[in-house]
Amino acid sequence: MAGLAESPADSASRDQRIDLANWRDRALAFEGVLRNTIIGQDRVLRLLTIAIFARGHVLLEGDVGVGKTTLLRAATRALGGAFERVEGTIDLMPADLIYHTYLDEDGRPRVEPGPVLRQGEDLTVFFFNEINRARPQVHSLLLRLMAERSVTAFNREYFFPHLLIFADRNRIEREETFELPAAARDRFFMEISMETPKDREIRRALAFDRRFYDADALVQSVTEDVLDHSLLNDVARGVQARIQTSEALEKYTLDLWSAIRDPVSAGIEISGVDMSRLVQGGASPRGIAYLVRGARVEAWLNGRDMVVPEDIRSVFPEIMSHRVFLDPIYELRREALVEALFAEVFAKVPAP
């Protein structure tokens, strides 16, 4: 129960009772349900599944109309639990998330819980649509909610033990938008890019198959409560406790970390780039811890009890890209340069 302390022994005992093989089947079933609804996005679906079982918040970004909101709504329905949604707007204020006031039929002022508090401790998914349209004050409140899964309101503390934040961001429009600060972005376990599918048959289906014309009906067709959201924290702890890492894998991960932070020392070169200036910071201990958490879930979903280098590399871009800070002169080329940096790091650092 939220707010009550639990001894490490009790937590470890409960984690050992989790049937990870059965839960792996359920996780793959969850992924399959989404694959029947969201076509041509297999990698995005796998990454979202990893984030859920690593208990990490997700920021989904991409072009207009690629199905970001539909995917997150579908995932929420399959995940189960209580759900709340907020639309990012320029006039949204932090208090709007906590409460709203109105006059009742007698003309008396009333205060009702807002979307963060309305479901109480059962709040499982808080979906923030168009997050970059909200003001920095709202981002600050969201940062607290993401970091601590709690907020203070009405002279008391509210806890949300099952909470995941799903957010999406339109990366095309810049008018009336506010860039997320580094601290807020670092709280997202993953930033996942959702692109228009390149496969011609998938494009044909999206254009001509009428079931994709109605997003609401598409979401309603998703099987509900594929996962038991109340047990996901226990499952996540079980995965982290039982999926092992070798000494060689740990050395490889630390070598990747060093190369990202200091590419010059690793002998990394990118044409036309002053490597001594490129990376100004980032790749923090929290980011590397998230990387290992994600790799353990990836190994588990692939039926292994040991992390291998491919698991690290598989989740590396989405977990680490937004945690690497470039010199401002290179920021406009961020996407291409970070991709090139990671490719060079993987090529230079020997895998076990």
CSV table of C-alpha atoms in Angstrom, one decimal, residues 263 267-275 278 330 333 336-344:
chain,number,residue,atom,x,y,z
A,263,PRO,CA,34.8,10.7,-27.6
A,267,GLY,CA,39.6,7.9,-30.8
A,268,ILE,CA,36.2,8.7,-32.3
A,269,GLU,CA,36.1,11.0,-35.3
A,270,ILE,CA,33.2,12.5,-37.3
A,271,SER,CA,33.9,14.3,-40.6
A,272,GLY,CA,33.6,18.1,-40.3
A,273,VAL,CA,33.1,18.0,-36.5
A,274,ASP,CA,35.5,19.3,-33.8
A,275,MET,CA,35.3,16.3,-31.5
A,278,LEU,CA,31.0,18.2,-29.7
A,330,TYR,CA,26.0,21.5,-33.4
A,333,ARG,CA,22.3,18.9,-36.5
A,336,ALA,CA,22.3,13.2,-37.4
A,337,LEU,CA,25.3,13.9,-35.2
A,338,VAL,CA,24.1,11.8,-32.2
A,339,GLU,CA,23.3,9.0,-34.6
A,340,ALA,CA,26.8,9.2,-36.1
A,341,LEU,CA,28.4,9.4,-32.6
A,342,PHE,CA,26.7,6.3,-31.4
A,343,ALA,CA,27.6,4.4,-34.6
A,344,GLU,CA,31.3,5.3,-34.1
